[in-house]
Tab-separated table of C-alpha atoms in Angstrom:
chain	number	residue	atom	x	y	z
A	1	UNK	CA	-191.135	28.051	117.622
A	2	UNK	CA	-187.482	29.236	117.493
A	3	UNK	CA	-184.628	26.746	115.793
A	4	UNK	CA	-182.623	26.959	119.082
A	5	UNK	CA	-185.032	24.714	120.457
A	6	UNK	CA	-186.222	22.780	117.594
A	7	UNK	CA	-182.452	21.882	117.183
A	8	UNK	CA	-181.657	20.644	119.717
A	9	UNK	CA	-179.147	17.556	119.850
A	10	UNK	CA	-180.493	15.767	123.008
A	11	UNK	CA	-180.818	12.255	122.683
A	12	UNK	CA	-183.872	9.894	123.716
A	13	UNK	CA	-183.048	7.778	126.829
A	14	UNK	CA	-180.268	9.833	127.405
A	15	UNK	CA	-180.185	12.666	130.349
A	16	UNK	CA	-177.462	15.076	128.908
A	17	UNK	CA	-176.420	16.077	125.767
A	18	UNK	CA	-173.467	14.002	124.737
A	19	UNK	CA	-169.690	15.428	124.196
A	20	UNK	CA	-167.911	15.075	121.159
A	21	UNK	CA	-164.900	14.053	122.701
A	22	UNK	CA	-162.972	12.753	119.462
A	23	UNK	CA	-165.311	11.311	117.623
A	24	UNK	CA	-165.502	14.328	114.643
A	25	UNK	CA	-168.846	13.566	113.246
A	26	UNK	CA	-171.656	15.847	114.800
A	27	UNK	CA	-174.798	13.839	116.738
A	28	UNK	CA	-177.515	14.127	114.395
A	29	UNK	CA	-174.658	11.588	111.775
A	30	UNK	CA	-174.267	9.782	114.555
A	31	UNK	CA	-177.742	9.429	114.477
A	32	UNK	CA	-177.536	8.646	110.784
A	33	UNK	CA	-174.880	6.076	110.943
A	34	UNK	CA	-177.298	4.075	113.633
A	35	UNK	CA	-179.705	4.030	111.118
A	36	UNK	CA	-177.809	3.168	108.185
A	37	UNK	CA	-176.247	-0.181	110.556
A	38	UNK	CA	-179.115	-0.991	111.853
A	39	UNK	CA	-180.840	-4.718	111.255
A	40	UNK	CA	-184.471	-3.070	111.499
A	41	UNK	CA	-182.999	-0.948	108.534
A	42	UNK	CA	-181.728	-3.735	106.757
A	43	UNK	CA	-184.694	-5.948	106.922
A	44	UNK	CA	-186.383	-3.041	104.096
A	45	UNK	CA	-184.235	-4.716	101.643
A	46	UNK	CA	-187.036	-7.238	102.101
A	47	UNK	CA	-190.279	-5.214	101.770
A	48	UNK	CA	-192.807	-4.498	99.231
A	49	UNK	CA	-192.440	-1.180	98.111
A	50	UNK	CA	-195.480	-0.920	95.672
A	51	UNK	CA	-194.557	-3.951	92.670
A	52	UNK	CA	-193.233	-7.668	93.763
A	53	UNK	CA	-190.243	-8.126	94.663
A	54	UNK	CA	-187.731	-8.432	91.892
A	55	UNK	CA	-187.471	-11.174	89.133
A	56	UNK	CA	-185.206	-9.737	85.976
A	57	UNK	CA	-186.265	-6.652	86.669
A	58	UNK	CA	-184.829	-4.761	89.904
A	59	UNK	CA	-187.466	-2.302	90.960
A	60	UNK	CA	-187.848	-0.386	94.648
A	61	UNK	CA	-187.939	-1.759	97.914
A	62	UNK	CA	-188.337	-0.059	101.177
A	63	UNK	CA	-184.516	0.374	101.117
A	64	UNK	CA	-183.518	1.866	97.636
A	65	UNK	CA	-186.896	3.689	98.427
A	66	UNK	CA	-185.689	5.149	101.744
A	67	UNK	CA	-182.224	5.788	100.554
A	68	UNK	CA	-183.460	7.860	97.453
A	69	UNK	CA	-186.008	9.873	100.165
A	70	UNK	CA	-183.090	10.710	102.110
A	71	UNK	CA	-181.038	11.910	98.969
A	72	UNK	CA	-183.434	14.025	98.207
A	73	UNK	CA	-184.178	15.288	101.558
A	74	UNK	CA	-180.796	16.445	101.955
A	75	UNK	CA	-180.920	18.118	98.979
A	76	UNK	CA	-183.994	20.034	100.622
A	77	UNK	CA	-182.539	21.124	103.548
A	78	UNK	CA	-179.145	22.254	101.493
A	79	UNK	CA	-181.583	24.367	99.608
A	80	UNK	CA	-183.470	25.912	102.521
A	81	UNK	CA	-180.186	26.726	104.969
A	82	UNK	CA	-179.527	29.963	103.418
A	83	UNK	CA	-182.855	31.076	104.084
A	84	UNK	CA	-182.875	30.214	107.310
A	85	UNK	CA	-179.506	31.683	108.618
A	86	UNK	CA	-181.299	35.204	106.905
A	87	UNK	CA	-184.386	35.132	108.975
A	88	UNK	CA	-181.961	34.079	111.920
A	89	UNK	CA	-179.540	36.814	110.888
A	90	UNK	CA	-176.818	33.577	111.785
A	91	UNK	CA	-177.414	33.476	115.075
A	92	UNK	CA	-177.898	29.645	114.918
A	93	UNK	CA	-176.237	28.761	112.562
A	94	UNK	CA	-173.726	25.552	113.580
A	95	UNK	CA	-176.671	24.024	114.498
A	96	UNK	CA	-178.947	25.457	111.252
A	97	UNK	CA	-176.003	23.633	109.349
A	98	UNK	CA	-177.320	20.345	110.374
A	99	UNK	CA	-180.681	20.469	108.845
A	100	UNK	CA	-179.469	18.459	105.840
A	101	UNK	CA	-178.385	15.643	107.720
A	102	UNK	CA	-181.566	15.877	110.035
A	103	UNK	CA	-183.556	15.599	107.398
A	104	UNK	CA	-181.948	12.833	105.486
A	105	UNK	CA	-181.885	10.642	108.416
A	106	UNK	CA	-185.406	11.218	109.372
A	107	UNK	CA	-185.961	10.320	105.647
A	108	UNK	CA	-183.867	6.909	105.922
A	109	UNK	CA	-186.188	6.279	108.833
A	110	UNK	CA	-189.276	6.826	107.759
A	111	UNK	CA	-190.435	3.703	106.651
A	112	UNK	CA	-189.038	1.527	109.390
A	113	UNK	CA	-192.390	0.588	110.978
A	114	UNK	CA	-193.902	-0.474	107.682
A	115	UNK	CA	-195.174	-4.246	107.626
A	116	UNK	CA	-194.335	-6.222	105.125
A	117	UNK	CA	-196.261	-6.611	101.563
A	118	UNK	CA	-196.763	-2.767	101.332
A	119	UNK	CA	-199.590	-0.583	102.056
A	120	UNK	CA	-201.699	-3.698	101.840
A	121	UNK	CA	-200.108	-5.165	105.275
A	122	UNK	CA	-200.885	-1.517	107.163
A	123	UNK	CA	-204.711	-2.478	105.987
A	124	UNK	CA	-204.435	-5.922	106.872
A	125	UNK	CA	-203.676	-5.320	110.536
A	126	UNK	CA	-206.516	-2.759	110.811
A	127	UNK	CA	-208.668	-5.177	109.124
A	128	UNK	CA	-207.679	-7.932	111.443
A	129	UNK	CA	-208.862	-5.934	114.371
A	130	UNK	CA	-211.890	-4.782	113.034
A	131	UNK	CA	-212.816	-8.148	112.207
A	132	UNK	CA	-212.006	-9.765	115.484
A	133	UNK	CA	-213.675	-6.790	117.581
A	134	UNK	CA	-215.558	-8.895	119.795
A	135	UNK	CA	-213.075	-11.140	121.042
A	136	UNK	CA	-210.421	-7.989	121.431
A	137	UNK	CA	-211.613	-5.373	122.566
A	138	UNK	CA	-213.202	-5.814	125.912
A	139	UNK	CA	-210.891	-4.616	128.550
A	140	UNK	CA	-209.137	-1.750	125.893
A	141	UNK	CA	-209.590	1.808	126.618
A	142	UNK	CA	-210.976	4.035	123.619
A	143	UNK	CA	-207.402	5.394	122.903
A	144	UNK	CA	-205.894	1.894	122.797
A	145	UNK	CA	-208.463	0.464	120.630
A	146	UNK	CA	-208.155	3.057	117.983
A	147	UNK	CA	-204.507	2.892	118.063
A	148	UNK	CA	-205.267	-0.899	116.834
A	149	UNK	CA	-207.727	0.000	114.126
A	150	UNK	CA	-205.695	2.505	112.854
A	151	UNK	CA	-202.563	1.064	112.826
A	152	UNK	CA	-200.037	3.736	111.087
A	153	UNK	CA	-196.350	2.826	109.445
A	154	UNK	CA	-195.705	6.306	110.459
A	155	UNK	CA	-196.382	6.023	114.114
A	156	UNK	CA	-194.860	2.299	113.966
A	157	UNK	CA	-191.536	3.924	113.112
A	158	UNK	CA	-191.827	6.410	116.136
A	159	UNK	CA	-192.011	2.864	117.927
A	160	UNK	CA	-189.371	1.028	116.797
A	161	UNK	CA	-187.050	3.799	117.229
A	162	UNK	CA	-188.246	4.618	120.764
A	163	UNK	CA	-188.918	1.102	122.655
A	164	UNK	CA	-187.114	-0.712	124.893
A	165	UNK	CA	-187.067	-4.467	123.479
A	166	UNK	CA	-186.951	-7.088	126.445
A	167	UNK	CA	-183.264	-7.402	126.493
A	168	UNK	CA	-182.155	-4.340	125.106
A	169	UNK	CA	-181.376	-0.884	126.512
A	170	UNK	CA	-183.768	1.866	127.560
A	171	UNK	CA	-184.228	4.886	124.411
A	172	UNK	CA	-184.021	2.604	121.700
A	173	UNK	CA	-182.233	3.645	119.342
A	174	UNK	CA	-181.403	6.541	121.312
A	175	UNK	CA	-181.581	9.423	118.561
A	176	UNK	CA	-181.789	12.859	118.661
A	177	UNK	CA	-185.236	14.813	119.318
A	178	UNK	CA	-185.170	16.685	116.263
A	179	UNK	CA	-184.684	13.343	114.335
A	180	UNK	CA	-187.251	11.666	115.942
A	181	UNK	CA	-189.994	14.636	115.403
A	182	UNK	CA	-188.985	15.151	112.072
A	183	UNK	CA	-190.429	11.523	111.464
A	184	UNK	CA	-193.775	12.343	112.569
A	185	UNK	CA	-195.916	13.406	110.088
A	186	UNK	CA	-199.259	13.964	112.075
A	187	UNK	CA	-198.486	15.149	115.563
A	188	UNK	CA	-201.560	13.710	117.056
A	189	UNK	CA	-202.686	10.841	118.860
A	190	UNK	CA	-205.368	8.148	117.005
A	191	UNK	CA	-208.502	9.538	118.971
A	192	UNK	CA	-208.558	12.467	117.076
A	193	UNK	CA	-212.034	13.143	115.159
A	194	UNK	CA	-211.676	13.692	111.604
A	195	UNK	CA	-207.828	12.218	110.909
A	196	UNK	CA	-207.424	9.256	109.361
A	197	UNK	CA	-203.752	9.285	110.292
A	198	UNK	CA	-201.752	9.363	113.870
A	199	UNK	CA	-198.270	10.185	114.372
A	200	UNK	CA	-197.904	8.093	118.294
A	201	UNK	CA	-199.433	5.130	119.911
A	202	UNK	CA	-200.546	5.344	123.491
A	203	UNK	CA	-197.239	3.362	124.373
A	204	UNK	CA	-195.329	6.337	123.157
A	205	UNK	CA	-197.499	9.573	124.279
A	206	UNK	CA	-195.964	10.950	126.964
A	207	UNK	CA	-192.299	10.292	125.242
A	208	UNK	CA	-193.477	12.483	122.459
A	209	UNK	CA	-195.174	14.992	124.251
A	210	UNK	CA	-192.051	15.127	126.336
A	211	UNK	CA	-189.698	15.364	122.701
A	212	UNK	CA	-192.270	18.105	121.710
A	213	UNK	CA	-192.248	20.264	125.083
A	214	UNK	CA	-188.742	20.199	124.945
A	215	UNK	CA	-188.218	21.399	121.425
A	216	UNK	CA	-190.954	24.080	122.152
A	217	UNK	CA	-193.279	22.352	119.226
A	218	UNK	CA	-196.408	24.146	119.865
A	219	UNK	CA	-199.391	22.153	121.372
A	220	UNK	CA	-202.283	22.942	119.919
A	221	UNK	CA	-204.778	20.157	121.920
A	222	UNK	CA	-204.378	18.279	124.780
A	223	UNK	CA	-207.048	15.994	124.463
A	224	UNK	CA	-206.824	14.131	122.036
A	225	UNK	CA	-203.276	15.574	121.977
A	226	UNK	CA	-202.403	17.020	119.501
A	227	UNK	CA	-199.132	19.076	118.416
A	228	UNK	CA	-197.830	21.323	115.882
A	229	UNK	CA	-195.306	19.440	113.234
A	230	UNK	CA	-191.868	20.099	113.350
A	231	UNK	CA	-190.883	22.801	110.873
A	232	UNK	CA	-188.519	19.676	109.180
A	233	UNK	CA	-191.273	17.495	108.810
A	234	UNK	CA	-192.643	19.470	105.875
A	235	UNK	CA	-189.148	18.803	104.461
A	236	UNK	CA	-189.348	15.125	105.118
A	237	UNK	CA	-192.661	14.778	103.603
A	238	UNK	CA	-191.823	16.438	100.416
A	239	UNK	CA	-188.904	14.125	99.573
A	240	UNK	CA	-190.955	11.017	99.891
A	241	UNK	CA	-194.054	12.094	98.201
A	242	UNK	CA	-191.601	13.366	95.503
A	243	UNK	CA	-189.671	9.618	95.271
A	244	UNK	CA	-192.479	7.439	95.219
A	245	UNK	CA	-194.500	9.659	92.474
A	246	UNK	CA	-191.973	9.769	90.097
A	247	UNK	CA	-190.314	6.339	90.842
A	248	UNK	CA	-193.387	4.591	90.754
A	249	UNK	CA	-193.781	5.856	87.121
A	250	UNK	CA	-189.858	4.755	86.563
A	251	UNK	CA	-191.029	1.096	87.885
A	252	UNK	CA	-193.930	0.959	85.681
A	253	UNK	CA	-191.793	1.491	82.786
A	254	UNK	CA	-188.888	-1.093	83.407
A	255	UNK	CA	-191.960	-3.660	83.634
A	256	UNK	CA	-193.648	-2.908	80.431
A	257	UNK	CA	-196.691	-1.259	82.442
A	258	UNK	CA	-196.097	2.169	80.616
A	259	UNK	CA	-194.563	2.870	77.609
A	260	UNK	CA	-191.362	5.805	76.830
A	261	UNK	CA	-194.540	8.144	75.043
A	262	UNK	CA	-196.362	8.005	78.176
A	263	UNK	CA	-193.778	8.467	81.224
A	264	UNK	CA	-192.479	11.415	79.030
A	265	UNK	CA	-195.908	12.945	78.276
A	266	UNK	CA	-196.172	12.430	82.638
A	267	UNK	CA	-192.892	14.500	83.209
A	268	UNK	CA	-192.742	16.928	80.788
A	269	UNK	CA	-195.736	18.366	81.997
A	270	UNK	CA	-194.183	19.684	85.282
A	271	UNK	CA	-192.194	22.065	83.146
A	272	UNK	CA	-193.751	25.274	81.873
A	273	UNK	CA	-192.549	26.762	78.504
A	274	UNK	CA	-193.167	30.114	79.945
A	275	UNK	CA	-191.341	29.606	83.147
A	276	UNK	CA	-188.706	26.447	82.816
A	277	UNK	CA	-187.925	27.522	79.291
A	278	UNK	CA	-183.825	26.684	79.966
A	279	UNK	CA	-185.235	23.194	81.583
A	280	UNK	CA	-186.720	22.183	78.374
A	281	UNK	CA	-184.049	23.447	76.288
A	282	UNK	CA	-181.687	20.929	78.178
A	283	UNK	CA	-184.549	17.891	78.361
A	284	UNK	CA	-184.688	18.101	74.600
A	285	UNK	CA	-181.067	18.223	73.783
A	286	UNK	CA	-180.693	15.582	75.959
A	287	UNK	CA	-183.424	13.320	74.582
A	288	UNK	CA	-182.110	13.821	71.172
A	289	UNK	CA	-178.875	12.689	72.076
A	290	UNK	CA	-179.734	9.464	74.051
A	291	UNK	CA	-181.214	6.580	72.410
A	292	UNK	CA	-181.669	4.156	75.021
A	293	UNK	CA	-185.551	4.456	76.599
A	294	UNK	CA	-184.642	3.137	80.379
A	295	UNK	CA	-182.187	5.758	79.789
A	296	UNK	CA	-184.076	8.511	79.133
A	297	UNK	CA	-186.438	8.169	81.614
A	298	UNK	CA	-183.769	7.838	84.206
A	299	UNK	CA	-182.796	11.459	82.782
A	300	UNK	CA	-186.548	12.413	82.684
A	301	UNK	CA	-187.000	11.185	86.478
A	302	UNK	CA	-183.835	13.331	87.372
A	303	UNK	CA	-184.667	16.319	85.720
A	304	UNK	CA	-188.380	15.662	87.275
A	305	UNK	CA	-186.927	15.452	90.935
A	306	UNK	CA	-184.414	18.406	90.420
A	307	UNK	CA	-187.774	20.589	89.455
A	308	UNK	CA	-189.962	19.539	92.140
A	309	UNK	CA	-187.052	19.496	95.142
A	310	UNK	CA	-186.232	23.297	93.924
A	311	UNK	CA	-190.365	24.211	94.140
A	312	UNK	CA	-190.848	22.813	97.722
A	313	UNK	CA	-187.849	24.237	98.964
A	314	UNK	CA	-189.154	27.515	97.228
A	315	UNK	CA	-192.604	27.108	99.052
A	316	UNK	CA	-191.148	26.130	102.182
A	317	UNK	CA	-189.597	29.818	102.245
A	318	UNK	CA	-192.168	31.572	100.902
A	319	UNK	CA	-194.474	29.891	103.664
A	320	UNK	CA	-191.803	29.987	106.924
A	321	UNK	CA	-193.906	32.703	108.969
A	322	UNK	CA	-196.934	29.686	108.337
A	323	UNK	CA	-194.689	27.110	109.214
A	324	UNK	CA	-193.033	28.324	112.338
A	325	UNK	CA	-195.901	29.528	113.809
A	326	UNK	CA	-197.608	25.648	113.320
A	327	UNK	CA	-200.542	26.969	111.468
A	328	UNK	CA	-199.354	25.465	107.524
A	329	UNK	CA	-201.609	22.560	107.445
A	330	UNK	CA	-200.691	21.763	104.158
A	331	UNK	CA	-198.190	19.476	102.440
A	332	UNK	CA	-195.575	21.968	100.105
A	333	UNK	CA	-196.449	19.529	97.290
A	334	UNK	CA	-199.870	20.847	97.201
A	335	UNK	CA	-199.036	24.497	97.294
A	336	UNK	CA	-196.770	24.033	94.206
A	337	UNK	CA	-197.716	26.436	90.877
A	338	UNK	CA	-201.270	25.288	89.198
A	339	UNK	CA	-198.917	23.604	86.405
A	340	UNK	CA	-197.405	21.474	88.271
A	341	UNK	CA	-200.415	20.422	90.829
A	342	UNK	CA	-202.123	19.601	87.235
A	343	UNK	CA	-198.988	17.691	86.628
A	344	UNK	CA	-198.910	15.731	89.751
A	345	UNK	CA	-202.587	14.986	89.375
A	346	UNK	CA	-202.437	13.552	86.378
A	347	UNK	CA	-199.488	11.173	87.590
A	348	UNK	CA	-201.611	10.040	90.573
A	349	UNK	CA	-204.046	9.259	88.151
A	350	UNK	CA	-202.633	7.530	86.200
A	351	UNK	CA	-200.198	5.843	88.705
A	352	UNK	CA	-203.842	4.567	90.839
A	353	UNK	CA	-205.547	3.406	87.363
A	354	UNK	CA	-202.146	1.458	85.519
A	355	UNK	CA	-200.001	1.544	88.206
A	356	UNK	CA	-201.365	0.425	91.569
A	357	UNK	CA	-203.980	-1.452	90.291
A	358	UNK	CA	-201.902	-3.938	88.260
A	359	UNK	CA	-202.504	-7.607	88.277
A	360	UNK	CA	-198.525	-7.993	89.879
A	361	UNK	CA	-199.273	-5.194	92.118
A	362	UNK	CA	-202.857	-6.664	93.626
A	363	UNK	CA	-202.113	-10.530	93.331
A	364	UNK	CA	-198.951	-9.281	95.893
A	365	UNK	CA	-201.634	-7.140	97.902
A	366	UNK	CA	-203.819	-9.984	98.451
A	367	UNK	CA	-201.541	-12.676	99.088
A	368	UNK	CA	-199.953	-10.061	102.141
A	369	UNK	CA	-203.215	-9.135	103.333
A	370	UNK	CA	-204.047	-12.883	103.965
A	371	UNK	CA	-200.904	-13.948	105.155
A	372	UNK	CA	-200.512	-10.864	107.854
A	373	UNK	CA	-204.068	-11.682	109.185
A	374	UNK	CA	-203.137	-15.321	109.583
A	375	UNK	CA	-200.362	-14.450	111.279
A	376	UNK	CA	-201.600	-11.899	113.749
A	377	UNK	CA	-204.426	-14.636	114.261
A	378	UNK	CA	-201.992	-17.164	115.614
A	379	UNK	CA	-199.501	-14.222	116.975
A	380	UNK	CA	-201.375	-12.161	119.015
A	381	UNK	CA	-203.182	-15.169	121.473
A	382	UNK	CA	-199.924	-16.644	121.873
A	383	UNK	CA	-198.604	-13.478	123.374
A	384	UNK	CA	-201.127	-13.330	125.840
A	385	UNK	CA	-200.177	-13.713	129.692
A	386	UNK	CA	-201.871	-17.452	130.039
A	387	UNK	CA	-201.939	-19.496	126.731
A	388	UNK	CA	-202.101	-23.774	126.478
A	389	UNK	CA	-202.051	-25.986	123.160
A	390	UNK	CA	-200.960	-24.245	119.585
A	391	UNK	CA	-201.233	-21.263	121.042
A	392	UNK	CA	-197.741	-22.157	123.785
A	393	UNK	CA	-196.277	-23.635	120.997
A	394	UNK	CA	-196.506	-20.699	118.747
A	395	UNK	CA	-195.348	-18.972	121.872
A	396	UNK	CA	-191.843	-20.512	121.089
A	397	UNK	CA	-191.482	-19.648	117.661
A	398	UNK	CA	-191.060	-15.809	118.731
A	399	UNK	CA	-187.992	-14.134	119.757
A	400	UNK	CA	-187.891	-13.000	122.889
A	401	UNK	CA	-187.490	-9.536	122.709
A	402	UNK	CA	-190.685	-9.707	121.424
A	403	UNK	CA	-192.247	-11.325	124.418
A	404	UNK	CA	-193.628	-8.761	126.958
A	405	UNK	CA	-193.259	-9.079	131.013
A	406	UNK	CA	-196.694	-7.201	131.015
A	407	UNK	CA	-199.954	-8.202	131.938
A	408	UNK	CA	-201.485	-4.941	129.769
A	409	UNK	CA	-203.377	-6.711	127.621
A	410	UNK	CA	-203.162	-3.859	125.091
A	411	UNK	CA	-199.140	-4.004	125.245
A	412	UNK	CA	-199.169	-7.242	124.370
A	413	UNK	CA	-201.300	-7.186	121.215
A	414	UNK	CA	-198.471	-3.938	120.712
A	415	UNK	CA	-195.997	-6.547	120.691
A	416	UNK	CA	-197.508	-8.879	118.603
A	417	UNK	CA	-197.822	-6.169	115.841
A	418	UNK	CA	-194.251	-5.022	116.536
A	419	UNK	CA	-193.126	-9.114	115.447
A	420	UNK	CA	-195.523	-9.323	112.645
A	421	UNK	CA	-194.376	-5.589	111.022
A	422	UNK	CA	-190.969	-6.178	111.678
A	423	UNK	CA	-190.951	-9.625	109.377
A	424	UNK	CA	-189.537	-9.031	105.792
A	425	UNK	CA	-192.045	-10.414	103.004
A	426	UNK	CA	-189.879	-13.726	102.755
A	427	UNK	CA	-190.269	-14.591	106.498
A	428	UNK	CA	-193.683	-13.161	106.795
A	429	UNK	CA	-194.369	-16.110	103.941
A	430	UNK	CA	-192.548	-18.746	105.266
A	431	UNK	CA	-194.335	-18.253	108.700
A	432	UNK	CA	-197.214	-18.171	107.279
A	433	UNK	CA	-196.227	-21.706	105.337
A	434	UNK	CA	-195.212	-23.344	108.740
A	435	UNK	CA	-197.929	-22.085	110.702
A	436	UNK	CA	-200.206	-23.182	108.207
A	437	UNK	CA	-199.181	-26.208	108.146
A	438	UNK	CA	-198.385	-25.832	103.921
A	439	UNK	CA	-194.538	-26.579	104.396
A	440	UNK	CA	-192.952	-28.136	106.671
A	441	UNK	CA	-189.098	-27.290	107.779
A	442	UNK	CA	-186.696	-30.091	106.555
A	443	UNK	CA	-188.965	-31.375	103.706
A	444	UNK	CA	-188.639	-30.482	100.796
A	445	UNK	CA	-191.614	-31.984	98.946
C-alpha cells in the first residue's frame, strides 16, 4: 500500500475530485466540518455512553466521548507525520500533512451508528433477531441474515455516512475515501468464520470494496470479502480504546464508584520508575500541590492519555513495514511495553467488575435492551411492503426518509434498524411509552 493512494481526497458519490476554488480549508476539514454540523452527530449528545445520562453529575455521552477520541486522534497522527514523510523521503507530503485531520474526523465519526442505551442496544437488536428467527428469516440470503444477527455500531456508521435517505442526495454524506476507511475497523463482511465483528453490511459491499480498490487497500479474501485495514485505522482505534479506558475510570470517580486511592493506584501504574522516571517526578509534584480529588484525577487522566498516545504512536512506527503491508493484525494498544499491558489489564478489570457492572450502569442496560426490542417489534412489520391495522398506523409515526421504495425484504428490516439506532435514548423512551400504550401525548397524568 503506498500513501499516494491511501490519501486520496476523492469523495463518495462524487465522480471527480473537487477544486478548492476559494474555499481555503483542505477536503478532508471539509469533511470534518460536515461532521461536526451534522444532526446525526448531534443526536450523540443523547446517547448512553457507558453510565445514565446525567443527573448532578455530568459524565460522557457519545458526543464529549467522540470529541475527546478525535482530540486525541489528532494528537496521533501529529505524532506519526514525521515518520512518515522519512520513510516517504517527502515525496507526499501535502497530502501526509492531512493525516491529523483524517484521523480526527474519522474519530468524531466513529460512533455515529451506535443505537441508543449503549452497548446494550447493539445486543438488543441482535437479540431481537435471534429471537424472532422463524418469522424473519425465510426469504434472507446467508450474508443478509448474519448482517442482522450481528448487527455492528461500527459498520452502522459506514451506513449512515454512505446511504442515500429517501429524499436526500446520492453519497451521503459525501466524504472523502480515506475518511470513510479509516472508520472501519474490521475490513470484512459478517459471513466471515471466526470474527465476531464486521466492518460493512451487504447494502454497502460493493461501495467499500470500490473505496478499498481505489485506495489500493490490499484484499486479502474475496469471499467472504475481506480487506486489509487502512494504515489510519490503527490510529483511530488507539484513540478510542485510550478515551473510554481511562474516562470510564474518570466517570466512576465523579459518581462515588471509585475512590481518589484507587483511580491513582489504576494510573500510576502505566508509568515505570525505570523508564518514565521525569513523568513521575512531575505527577508527584503535581499531586502535592493540588488538593482538590476531581482535580487530580483530571491531571492523572491527562498525564495517563499523554503516556499512552506517545506509546501507540511509538508502536505504530516501530510496526509500519507490518502495517503497510496489511499483515499487523493487532491493535497498538496490545503491543504496548509488558508494564503497561499489565496496567491496562488491571483497568479492564477492574472497570468490568466496579465499573460496568454497576447497579446505574445495568438498570440503564436493561431498561434499553427492552425498550429497543419493543421497538424493532412494532418497527420492523410496519416497514414491510403490505401492512393493515397497528402495524399502518405505526407506519405513520416514521419519517419518511426512513421509509424504503423497495420490495427487498432485507432492505427494509435495514431501514427499520437505521430509525431505531438513529433515536437518542429520550425518544427511543418516549416511543417506546406511546407505542406501549404507557403515556399518552397530551396527558399528562
Amino acid at each position: 500500500m503506498n500513501w499516494s493512494k491511501l490519501l486520496c481526497p476523492k469523495r463518495f458519490g462524487e465522480n471527480e475530485v473537487s477544486s478548492q476554488q476559494s474555499d481555503t480549508r483542505s477536503n478532508f476539514q471539509k469533511d470534518y466540518d460536515r461532521i461536526i454540523f451534522s444532526s446525526a452527530f448531534r443526536r450523540l449528545q443523547n446517547k448512553t455512553q457507558v453510565f445514565p445520562l446525567p443527573g448532578s453529575v455530568f459524565v460522557h455521552n457519545r458526543l464529549t466521548h467522540s470529541l475527546e477520541v478525535a482530540s486525541v486522534g489528532r494528537s496521533l497522527g501529529n505524532n506519526v507525520v514525521p515518520f512518515i514523510n522519512e520513510q516517504t523521503k517527502g515525496k507526499y507530503a501535502t497530502l501526509v500533512e492531512q493525516i491529523p485531520t483524517i484521523v480526527s474526523t474519522a474519530c468524531l465519526a466513529h460512533d455515529m451508528g451506535n443505537p441508543p442505551f449503549g452497548h446494550s442496544g447493539e445486543d438488543a437488536i441482535r437479540n431481537y433477531f435471534i429471537q424472532n428467527s422463524e418469522s424473519i428469516k425465510d426469504g434472507l440470503s446467508h450474508e443478509q441474515w448474519s448482517d442482522l444477527i450481528r448487527f455492528e455500531g461500527n459498520a452502522n456508521a459506514l451506513r449512515l455516512l454512505c446511504q442515500k435517505m429517501e429524499g436526500k442526495r446520492e453519497g451521503g454524506f459525501r466524504l472523502s475515501y480515506p475518511v470513510l476507511a479509516s472508520i472501519v475497523k474490521y475490513p470484512w463482511e459478517s459471513s466471515r468464520e471466526g470474527e465476531k465483528k464486521m466492518g460493512f453490511f451487504q447494502t454497502e459491499k460493493e461501495w467499500y470494496k470500490h473505496i478499498a480498490n481505489e485506495m489500493g487497500l490490499l484484499c486479502k479474501q474475496d469471499n467472504p470479502l475481506t480487506f486489509a485495514r487502512h494504515p489510519l485505522v490503527f490510529l483511530v482505534e488507539a484513540a478510542d480504546d485510550i478515551c473510554y479506558q481511562v474516562m470510564d475510570i474518570e466517570d466512576a470517580h465523579k459518581l462515588n464508584i471509585l475512590s481518589y486511592n484507587e483511580v491513582k493506584d489504576l494510573l500510576i501504574e502505566l508509568f515505570n520508575s525505570k523508564f518514565d522516571s521525569h513523568w513521575l517526578a512531575k505527577i508527584n509534584t503535581t499531586l502535592n500541590e493540588v488538593a482538590d480529588e476531581n482535580e487530580k484525577v483530571a491531571f492523572l487522566r491527562a498525564m495517563a492519555i499523554g503516556k499512552l498516545t506517545n506509546e501507540c504512536s511509538l508502536q505504530f512506527t516501530e510496526n509500519y513495514n507490518a502495517i503497510m503491508q496489511g499483515k499487523l493484525n493487532k491493535s497498538l494498544l496490545s503491543l504496548l511495553p509488558a508494564y503497561m499491558q499489565n496496567a491496562m489489564s488491571t483497568i479492564k478489570t477492574i472497570s468490568v467488575n466496579q465499573v460496568y457492572n454497576h447497579s446505574t450502569v445495568v438498570e440503564i442496560e436493561l431498561a434499553g435492551y427492552k425498550i429497543i426490542g419493543s421497538l424493532l417489534e412494532k418497527i420492523c412489520p410496519a416497514l414491510a411492503t403490505k401492512n393493515t391495522g397497528f402495524s399502518a398506523k405505526v407506519k405513520k409515526l416514521i419519517p419518511k426518509q426512513y421509509i424504503t421504495n423497495s420490495n427487498s425484504k432485507y432492505h427494509q428490516l435495514m431501514s427499520a434498524i437505521d430509525f431505531v439506532s438513529g433515536m437518542t435514548d429520550v425518544y427511543a423512551l418516549e416511543l417506546y411509552r406511546t407505542l406501549e400504550g404507557i403515556s399518552i401525548p397530551g396527558i399528562n397524568r
